[in-house]
Every structure is written in structure tokens, then in C-alpha cells.
GROMACS .gro file of N, CA and C in nm:
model
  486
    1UNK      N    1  -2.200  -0.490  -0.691
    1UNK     CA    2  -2.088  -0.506  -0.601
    1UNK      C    3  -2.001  -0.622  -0.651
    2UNK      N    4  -1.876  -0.595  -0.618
    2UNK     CA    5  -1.792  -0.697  -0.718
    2UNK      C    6  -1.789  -0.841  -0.640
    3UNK      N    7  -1.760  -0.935  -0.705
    3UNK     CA    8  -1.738  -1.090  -0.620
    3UNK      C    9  -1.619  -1.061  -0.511
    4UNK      N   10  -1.606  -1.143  -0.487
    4UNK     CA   11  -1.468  -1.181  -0.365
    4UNK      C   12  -1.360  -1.223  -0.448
    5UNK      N   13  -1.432  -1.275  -0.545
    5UNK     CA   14  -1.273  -1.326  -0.669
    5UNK      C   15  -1.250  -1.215  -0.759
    6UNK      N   16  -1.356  -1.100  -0.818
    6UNK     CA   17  -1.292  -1.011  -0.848
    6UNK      C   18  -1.204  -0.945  -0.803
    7UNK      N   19  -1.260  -0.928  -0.660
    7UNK     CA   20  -1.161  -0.816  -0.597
    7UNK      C   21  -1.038  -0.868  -0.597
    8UNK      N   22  -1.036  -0.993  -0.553
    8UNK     CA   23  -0.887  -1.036  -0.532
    8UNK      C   24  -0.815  -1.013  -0.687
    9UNK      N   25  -0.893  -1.037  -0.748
    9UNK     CA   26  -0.817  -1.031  -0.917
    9UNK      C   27  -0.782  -0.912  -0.936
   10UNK      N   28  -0.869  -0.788  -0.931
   10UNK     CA   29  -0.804  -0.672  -0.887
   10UNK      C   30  -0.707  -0.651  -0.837
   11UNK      N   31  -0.732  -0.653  -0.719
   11UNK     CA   32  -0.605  -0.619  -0.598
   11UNK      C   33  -0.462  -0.731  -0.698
   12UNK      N   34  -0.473  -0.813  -0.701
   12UNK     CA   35  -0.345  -0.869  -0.777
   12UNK      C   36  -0.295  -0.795  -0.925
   13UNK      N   37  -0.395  -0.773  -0.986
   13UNK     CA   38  -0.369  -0.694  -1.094
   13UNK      C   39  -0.341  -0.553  -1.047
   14UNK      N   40  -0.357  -0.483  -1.008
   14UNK     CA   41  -0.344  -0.417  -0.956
   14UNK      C   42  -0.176  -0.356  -0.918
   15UNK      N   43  -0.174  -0.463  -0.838
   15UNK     CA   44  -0.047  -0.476  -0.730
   15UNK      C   45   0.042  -0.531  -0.824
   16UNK      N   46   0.045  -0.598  -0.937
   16UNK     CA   47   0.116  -0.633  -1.061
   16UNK      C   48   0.187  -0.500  -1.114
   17UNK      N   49   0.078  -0.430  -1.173
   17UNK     CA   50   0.135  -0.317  -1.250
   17UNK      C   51   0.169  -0.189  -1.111
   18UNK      N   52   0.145  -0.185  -0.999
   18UNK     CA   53   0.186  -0.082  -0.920
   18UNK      C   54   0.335  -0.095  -0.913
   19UNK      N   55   0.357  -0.277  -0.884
   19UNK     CA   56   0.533  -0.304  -0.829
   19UNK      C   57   0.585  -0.282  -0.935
   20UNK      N   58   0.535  -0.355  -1.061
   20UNK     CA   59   0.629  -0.330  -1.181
   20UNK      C   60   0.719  -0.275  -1.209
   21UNK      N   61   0.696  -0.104  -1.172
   21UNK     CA   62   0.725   0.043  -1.252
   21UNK      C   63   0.742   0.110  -1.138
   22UNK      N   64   0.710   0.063  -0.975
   22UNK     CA   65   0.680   0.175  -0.859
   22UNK      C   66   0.834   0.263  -0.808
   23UNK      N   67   0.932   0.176  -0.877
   23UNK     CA   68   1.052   0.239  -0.864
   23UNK      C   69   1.082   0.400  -0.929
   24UNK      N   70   1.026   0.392  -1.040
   24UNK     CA   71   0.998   0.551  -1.091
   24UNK      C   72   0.939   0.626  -0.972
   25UNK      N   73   0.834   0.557  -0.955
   25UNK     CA   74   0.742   0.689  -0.857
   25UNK      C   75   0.835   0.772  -0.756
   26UNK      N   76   0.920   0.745  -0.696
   26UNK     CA   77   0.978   0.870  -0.624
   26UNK      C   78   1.033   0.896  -0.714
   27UNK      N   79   1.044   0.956  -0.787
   27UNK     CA   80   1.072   1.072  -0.890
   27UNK      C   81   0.954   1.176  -0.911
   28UNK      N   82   0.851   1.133  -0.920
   28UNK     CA   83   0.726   1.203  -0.944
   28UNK      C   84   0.683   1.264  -0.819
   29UNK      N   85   0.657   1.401  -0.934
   29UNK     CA   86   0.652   1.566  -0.872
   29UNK      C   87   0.491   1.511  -0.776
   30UNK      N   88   0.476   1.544  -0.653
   30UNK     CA   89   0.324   1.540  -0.594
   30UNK      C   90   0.185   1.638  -0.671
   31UNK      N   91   0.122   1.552  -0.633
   31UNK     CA   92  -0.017   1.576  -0.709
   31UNK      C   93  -0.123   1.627  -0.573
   32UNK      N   94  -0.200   1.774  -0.586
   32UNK     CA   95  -0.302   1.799  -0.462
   32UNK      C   96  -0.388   1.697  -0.447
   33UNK      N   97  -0.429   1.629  -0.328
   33UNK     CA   98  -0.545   1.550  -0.301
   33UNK      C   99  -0.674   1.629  -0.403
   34UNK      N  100  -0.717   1.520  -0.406
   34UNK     CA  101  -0.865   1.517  -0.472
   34UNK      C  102  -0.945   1.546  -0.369
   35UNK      N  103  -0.970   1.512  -0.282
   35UNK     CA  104  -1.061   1.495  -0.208
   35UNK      C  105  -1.055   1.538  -0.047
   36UNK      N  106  -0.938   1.580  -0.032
   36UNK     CA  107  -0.902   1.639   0.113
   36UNK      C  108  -0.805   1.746   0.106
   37UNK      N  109  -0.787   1.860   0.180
   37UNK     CA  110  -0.711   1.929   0.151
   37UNK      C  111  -0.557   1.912   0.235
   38UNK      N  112  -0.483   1.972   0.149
   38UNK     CA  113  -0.390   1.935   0.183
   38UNK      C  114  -0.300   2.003   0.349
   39UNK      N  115  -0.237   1.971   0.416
   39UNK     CA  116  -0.201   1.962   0.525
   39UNK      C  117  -0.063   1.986   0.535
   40UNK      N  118   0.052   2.076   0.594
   40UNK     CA  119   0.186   2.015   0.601
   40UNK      C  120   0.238   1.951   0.709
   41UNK      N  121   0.296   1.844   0.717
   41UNK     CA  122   0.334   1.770   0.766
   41UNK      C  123   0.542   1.823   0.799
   42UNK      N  124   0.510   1.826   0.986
   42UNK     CA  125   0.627   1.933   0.972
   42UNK      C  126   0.747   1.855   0.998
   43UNK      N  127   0.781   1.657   0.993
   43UNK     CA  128   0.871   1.610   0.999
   43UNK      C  129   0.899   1.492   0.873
   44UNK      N  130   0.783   1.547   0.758
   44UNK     CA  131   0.760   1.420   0.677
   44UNK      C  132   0.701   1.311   0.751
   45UNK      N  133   0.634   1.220   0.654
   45UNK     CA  134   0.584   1.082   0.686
   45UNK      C  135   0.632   0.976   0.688
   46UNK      N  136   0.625   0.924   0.825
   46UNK     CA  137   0.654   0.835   0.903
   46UNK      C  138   0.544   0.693   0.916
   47UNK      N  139   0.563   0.575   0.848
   47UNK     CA  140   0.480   0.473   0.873
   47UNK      C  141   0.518   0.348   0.900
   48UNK      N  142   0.430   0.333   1.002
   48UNK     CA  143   0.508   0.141   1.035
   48UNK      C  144   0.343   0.074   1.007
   49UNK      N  145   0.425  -0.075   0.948
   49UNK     CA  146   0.316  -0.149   0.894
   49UNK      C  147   0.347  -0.258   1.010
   50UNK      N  148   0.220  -0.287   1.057
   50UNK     CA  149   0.229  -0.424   1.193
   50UNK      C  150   0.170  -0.543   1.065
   51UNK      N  151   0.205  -0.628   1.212
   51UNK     CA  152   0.154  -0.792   1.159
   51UNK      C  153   0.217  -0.842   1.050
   52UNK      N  154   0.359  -0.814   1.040
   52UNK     CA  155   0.421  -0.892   0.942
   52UNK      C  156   0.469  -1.020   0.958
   53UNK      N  157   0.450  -1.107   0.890
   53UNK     CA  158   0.473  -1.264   0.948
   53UNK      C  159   0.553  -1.300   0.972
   54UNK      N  160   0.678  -1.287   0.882
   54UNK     CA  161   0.824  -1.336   0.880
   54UNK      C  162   0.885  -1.237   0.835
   55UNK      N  163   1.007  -1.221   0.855
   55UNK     CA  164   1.141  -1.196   0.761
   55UNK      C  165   1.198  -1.180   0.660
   56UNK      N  166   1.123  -1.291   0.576
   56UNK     CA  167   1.152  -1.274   0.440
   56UNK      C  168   1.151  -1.162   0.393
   57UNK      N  169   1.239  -1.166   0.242
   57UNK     CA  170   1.186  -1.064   0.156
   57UNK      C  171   1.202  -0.887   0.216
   58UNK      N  172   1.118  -0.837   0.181
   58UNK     CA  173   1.121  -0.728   0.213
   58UNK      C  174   0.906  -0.644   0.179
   59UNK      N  175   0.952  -0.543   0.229
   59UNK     CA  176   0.758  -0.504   0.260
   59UNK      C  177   0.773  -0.346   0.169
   60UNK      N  178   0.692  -0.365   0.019
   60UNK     CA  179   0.760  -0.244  -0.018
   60UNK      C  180   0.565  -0.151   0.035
   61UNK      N  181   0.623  -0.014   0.098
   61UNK     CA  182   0.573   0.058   0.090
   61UNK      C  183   0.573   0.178  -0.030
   62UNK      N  184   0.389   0.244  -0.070
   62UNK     CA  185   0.394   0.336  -0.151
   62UNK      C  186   0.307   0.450  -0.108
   63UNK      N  187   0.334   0.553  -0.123
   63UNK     CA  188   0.194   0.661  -0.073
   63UNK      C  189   0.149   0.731  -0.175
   64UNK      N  190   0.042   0.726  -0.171
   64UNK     CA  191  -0.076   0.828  -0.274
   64UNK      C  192  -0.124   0.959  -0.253
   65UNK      N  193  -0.100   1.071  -0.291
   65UNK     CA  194  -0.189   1.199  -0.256
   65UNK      C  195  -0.331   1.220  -0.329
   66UNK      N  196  -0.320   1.105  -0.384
   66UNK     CA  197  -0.535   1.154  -0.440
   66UNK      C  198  -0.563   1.047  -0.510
   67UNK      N  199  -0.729   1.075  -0.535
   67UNK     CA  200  -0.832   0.950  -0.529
   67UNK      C  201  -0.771   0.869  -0.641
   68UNK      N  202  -0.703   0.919  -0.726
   68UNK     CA  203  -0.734   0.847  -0.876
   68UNK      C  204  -0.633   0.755  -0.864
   69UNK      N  205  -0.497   0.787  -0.816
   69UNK     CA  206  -0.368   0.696  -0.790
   69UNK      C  207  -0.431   0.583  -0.691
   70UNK      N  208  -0.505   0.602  -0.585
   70UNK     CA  209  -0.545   0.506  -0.495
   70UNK      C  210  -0.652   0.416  -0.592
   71UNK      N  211  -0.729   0.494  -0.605
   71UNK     CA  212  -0.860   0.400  -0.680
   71UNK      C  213  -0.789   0.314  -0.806
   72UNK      N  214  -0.720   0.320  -0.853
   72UNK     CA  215  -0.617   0.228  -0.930
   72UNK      C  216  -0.487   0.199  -0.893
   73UNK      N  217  -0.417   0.199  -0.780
   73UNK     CA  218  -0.294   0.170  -0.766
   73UNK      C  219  -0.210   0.214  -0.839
   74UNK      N  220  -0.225   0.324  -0.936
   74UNK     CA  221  -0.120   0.389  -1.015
   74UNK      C  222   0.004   0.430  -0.939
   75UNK      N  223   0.108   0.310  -0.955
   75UNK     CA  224   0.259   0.333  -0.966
   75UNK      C  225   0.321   0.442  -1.006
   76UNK      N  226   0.255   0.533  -1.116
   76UNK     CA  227   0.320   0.638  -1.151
   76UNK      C  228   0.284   0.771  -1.101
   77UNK      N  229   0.181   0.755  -1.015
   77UNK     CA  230   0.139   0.882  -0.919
   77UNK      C  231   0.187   0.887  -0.841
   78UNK      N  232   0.230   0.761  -0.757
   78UNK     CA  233   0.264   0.750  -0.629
   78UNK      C  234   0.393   0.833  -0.607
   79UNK      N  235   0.359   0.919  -0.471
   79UNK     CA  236   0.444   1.000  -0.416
   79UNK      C  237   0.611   0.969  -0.334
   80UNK      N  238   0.561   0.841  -0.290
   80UNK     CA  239   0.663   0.778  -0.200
   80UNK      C  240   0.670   0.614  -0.219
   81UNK      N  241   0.814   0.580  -0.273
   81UNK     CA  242   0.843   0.429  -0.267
   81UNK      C  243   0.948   0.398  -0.193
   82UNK      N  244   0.926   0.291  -0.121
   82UNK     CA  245   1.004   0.203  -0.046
   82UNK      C  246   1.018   0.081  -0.054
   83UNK      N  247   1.168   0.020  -0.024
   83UNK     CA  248   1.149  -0.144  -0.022
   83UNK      C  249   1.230  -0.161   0.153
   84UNK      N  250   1.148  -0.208   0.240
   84UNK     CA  251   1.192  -0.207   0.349
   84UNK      C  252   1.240  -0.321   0.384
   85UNK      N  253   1.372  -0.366   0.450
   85UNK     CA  254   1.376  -0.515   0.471
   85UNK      C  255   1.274  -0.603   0.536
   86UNK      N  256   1.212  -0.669   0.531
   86UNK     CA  257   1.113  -0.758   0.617
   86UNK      C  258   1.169  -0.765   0.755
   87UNK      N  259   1.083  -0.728   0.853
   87UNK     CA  260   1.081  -0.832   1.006
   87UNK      C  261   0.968  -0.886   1.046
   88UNK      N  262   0.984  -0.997   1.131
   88UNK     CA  263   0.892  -0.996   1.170
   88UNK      C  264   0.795  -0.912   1.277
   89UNK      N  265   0.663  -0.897   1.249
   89UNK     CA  266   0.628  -0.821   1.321
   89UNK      C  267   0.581  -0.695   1.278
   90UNK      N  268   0.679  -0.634   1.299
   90UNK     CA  269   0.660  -0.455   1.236
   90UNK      C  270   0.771  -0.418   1.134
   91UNK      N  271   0.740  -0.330   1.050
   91UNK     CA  272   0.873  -0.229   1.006
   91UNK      C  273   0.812  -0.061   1.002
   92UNK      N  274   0.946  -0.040   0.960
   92UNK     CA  275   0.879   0.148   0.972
   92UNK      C  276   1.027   0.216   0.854
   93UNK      N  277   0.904   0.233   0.764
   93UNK     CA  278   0.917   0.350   0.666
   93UNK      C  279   0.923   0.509   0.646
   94UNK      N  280   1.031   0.609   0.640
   94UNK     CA  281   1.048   0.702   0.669
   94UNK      C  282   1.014   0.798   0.534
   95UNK      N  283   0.913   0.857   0.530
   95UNK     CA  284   0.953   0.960   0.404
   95UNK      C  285   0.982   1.119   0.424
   96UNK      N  286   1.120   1.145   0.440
   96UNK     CA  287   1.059   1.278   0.532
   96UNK      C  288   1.074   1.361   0.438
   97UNK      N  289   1.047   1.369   0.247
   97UNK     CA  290   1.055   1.489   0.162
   97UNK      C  291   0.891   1.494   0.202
   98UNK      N  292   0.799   1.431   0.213
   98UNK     CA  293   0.690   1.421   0.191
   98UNK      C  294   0.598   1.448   0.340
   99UNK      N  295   0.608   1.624   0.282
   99UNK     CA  296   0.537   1.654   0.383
   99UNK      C  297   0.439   1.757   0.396
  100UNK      N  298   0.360   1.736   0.281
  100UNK     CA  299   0.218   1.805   0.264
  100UNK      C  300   0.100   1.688   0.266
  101UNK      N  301   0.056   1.673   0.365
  101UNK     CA  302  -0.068   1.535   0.309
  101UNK      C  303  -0.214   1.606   0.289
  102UNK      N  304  -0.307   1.514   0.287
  102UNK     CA  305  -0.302   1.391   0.297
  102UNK      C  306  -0.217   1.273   0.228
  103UNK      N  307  -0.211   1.153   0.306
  103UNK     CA  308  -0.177   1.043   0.204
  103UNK      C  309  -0.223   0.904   0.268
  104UNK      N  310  -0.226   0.823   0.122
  104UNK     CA  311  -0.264   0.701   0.179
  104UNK      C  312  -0.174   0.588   0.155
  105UNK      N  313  -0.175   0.500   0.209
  105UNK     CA  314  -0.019   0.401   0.244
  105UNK      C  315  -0.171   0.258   0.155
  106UNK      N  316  -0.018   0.190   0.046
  106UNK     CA  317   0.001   0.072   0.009
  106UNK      C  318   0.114  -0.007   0.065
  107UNK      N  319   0.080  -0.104   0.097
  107UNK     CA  320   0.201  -0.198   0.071
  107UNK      C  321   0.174  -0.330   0.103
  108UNK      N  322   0.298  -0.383   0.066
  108UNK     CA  323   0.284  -0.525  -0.002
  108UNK      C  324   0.419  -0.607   0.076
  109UNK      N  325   0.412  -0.707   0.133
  109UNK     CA  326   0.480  -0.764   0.210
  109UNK      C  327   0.559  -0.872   0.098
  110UNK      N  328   0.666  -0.866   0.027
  110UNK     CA  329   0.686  -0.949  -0.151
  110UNK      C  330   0.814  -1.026  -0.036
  111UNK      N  331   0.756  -1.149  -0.019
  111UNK     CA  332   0.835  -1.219   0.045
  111UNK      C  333   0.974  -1.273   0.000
  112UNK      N  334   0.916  -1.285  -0.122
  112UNK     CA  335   1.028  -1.376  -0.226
  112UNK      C  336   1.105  -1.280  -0.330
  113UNK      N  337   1.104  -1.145  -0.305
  113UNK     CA  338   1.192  -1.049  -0.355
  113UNK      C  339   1.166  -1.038  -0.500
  114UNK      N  340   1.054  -1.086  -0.540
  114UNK     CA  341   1.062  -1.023  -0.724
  114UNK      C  342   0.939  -0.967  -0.752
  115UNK      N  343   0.911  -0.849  -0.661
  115UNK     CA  344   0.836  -0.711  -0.658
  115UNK      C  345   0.696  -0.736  -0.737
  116UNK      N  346   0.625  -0.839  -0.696
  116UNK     CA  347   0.507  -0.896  -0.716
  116UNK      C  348   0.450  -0.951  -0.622
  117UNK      N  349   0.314  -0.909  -0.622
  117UNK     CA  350   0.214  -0.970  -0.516
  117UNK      C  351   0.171  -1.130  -0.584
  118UNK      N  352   0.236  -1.206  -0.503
  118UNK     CA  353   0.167  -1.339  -0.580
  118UNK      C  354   0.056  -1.402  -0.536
  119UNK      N  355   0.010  -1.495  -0.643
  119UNK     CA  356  -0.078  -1.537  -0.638
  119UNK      C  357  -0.077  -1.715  -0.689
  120UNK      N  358  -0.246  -1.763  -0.599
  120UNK     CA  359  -0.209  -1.870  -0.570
  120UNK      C  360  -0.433  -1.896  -0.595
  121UNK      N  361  -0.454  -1.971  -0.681
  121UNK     CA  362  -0.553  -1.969  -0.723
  121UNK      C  363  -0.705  -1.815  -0.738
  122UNK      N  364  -0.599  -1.732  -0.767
  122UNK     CA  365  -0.643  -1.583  -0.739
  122UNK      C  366  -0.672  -1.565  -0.606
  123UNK      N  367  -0.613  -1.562  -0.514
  123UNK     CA  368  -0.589  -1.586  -0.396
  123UNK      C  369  -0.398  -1.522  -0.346
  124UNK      N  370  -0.452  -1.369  -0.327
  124UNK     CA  371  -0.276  -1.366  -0.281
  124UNK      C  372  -0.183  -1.477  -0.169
  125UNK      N  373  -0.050  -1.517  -0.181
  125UNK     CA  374   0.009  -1.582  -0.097
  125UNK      C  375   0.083  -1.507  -0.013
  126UNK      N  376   0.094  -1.330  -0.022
  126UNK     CA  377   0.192  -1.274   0.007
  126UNK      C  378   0.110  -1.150   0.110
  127UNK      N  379   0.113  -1.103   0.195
  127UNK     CA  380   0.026  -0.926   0.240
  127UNK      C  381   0.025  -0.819   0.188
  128UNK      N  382  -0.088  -0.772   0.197
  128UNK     CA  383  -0.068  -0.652   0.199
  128UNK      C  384  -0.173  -0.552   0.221
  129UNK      N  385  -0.174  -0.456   0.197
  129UNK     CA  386  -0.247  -0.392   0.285
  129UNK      C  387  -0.306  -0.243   0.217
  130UNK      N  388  -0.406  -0.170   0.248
  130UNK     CA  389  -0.433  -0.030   0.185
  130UNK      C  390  -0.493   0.019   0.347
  131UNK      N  391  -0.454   0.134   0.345
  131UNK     CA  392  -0.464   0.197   0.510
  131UNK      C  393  -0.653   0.251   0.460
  132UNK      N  394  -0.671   0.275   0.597
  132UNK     CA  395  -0.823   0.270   0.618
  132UNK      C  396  -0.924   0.185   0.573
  133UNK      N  397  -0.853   0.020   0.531
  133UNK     CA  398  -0.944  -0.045   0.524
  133UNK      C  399  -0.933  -0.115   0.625
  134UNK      N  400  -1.080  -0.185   0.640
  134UNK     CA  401  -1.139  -0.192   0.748
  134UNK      C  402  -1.118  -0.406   0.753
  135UNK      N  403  -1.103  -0.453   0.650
  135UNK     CA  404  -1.051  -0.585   0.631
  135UNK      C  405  -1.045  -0.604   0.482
  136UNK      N  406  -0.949  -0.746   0.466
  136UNK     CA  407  -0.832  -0.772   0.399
  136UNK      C  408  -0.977  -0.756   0.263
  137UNK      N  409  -1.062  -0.727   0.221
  137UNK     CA  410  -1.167  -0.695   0.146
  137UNK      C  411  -1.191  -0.588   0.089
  138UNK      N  412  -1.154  -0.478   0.193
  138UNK     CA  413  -1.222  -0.365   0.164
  138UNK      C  414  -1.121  -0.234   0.083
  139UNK      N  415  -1.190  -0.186   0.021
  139UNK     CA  416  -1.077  -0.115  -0.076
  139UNK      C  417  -1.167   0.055  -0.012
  140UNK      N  418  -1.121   0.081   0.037
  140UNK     CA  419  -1.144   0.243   0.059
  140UNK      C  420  -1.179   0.340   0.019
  141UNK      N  421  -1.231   0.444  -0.019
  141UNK     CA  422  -1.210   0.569  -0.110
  141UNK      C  423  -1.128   0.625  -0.024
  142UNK      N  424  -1.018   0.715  -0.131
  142UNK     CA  425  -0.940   0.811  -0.048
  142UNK      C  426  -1.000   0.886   0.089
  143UNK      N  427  -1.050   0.960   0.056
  143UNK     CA  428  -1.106   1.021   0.187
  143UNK      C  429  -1.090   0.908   0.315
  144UNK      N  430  -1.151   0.771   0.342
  144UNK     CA  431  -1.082   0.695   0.431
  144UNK      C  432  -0.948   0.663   0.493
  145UNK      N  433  -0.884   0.643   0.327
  145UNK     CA  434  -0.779   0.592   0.362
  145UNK      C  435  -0.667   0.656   0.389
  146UNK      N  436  -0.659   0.802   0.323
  146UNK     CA  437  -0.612   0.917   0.346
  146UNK      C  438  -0.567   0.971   0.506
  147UNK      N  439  -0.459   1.032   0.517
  147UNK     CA  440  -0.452   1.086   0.685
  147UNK      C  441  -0.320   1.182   0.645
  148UNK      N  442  -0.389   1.296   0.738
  148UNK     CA  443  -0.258   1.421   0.714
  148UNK      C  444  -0.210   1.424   0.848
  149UNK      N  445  -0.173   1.260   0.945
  149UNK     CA  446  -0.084   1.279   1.042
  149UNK      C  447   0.093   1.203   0.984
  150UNK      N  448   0.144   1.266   1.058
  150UNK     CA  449   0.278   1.282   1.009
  150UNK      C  450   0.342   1.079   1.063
  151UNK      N  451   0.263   1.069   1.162
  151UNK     CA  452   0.298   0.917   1.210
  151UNK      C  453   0.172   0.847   1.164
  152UNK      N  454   0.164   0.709   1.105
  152UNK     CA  455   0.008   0.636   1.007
  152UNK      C  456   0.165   0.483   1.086
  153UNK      N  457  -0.012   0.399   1.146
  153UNK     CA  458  -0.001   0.255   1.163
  153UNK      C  459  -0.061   0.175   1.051
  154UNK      N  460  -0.024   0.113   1.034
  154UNK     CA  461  -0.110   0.041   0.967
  154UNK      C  462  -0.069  -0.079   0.960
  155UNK      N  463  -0.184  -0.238   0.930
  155UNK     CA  464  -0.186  -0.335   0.959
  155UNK      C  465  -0.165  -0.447   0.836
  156UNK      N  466  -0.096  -0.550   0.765
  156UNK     CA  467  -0.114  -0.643   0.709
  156UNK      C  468  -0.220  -0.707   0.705
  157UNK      N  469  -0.244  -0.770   0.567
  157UNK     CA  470  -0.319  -0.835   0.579
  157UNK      C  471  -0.275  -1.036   0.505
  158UNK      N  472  -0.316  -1.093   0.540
  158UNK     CA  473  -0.285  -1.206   0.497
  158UNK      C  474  -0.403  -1.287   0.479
  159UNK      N  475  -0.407  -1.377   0.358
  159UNK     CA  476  -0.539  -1.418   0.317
  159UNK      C  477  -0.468  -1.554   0.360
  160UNK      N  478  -0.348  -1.622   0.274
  160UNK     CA  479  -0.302  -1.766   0.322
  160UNK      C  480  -0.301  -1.839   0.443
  161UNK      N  481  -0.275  -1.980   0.508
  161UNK     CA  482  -0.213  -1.943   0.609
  161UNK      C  483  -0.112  -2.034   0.626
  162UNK      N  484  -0.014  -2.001   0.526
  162UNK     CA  485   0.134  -1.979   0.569
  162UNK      C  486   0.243  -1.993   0.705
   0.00000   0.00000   0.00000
């Protein structure tokens, strides 16, 4: 089982190369779930991310249709990108081409606008979040994190305290 500093090194690496390049990804044709079958979704997907701290910046959301894009954060699978303005509190992300799921929601609260999760003694300073995990630790297998409802909440996470 990995350390607590791996993961975080992960999840930052990770979240490095996802923001990098994630602007391509809505371009890219959808891929069938791996692991759940797929579902249509009859208004597109709809997601609001709670517990956002501030304002700043902006909260980019991404969605995944299968295990392999999630289990690595691959930017170039991803089905759906967004850069939403920050509020505090909540925002809500609309994808309505995207409407066969399952899918699973990333995102990253990039306060300071240069599309990186930062970091601060391998220790993110910034949120973010992978749906169906259960805390700011836990990395999911698709099948969790996955959901073929057309409306998905999902929560920030913040390790700092800012």
C-alpha cells in the first residue's frame, strides 16, 4: 500500500500532466467504460463541485469514461474539460454533448490560474477532488467513482489550511 507521501506525489504528478494538455481532451472521440456499462444520459452531464474556499482562480473540471483514463489521470482520454470561474462555495459545470455514461469527475480548484495543482512540500496547496472518494486519500477504482446519473455532486478537498 502506497505511503501518504506517495500518494500525494502521485496525485500531483498526476494532476501536472492531466492540466498540462487537458485542453485537447474535449476534442477526443469517447471511449466505452471498462468496467460499467454504458447508460444514456438524456440531458448531458451536469456537475457541481461543493466546498470551494474562495474565488480565486477558477475550478477546472474533467470527466473520464473508463478505468484506465481515471487510474492515471490521462488528459488525453478525458471526455469533458472545463475551466469554471471559482466561487466560493459551489460551482456547476455543464456538459450536455456528453451523454452516454458512466463517468467520473476530476477536478482541481487552480487558484492562481496557471492550470497546475500546486504544491507545497509534496503537499497540495490548491483542491481537488476525484468523485467517489471517500477522503482527500482515497483514489477509487472506476466502478466507484463512476455514475450514469445525469446530475453528480461532488465535494473538494483541501489538505492546507489556507
Amino acid at each position: 500500500m502506497p505511503t501518504f507521501q506517495q500518494r500525494l506525489t502521485g496525485i500531483a504528478v498526476s494532476a501536472g500532466i492531466l492540466i498540462g494538455g487537458a485542453w485537447l481532451a474535449s476534442k477526443v472521440p469517447s471511449v466505452e467504460a471498462n468496467e460499467v456499462a454504458a447508460k444514456p444520459l438524456a440531458t448531458g452531464l451536469e456537475v457541481t463541485v461543493e466546498g470551494v474556499r474562495n474565488g480565486n482562480g477558477q475550478v477546472i473540471v474533467m470527466v473520464m469514461d473508463n478505468r484506465d483514463a481515471l487510474k492515471t489521470y490521462d488528459y488525453q482520454a478525458a471526455v469533458g474539460y472545463l475551466e469554471v470561474p471559482a466561487s466560493t462555495g459551489r460551482v456547476l459545470a455543464t456538459f450536455p454533448d456528453l451523454t452516454s455514461g458512466p463517468f467520473a469527475v476530476v477536478a482541481i480548484h487552480d487558484e492562481n490560474g496557471n492550470r497546475d495543482l500546486d504544491m507545497k512540500n509534496q503537499i497540495p496547496t490548491e483542491g481537488y477532488m476525484v468523485s467517489g472518494a471517500r477522503d482527500a486519500y482515497d483514489e477509487p477504482p472506476f466502478s466507484r467513482a463512476a455514475s450514469d446519473q445525469p446530475r453528480q455532486t461532488v465535494r473538494m478537498f483541501y489538505l492546507d489550511r489556507n
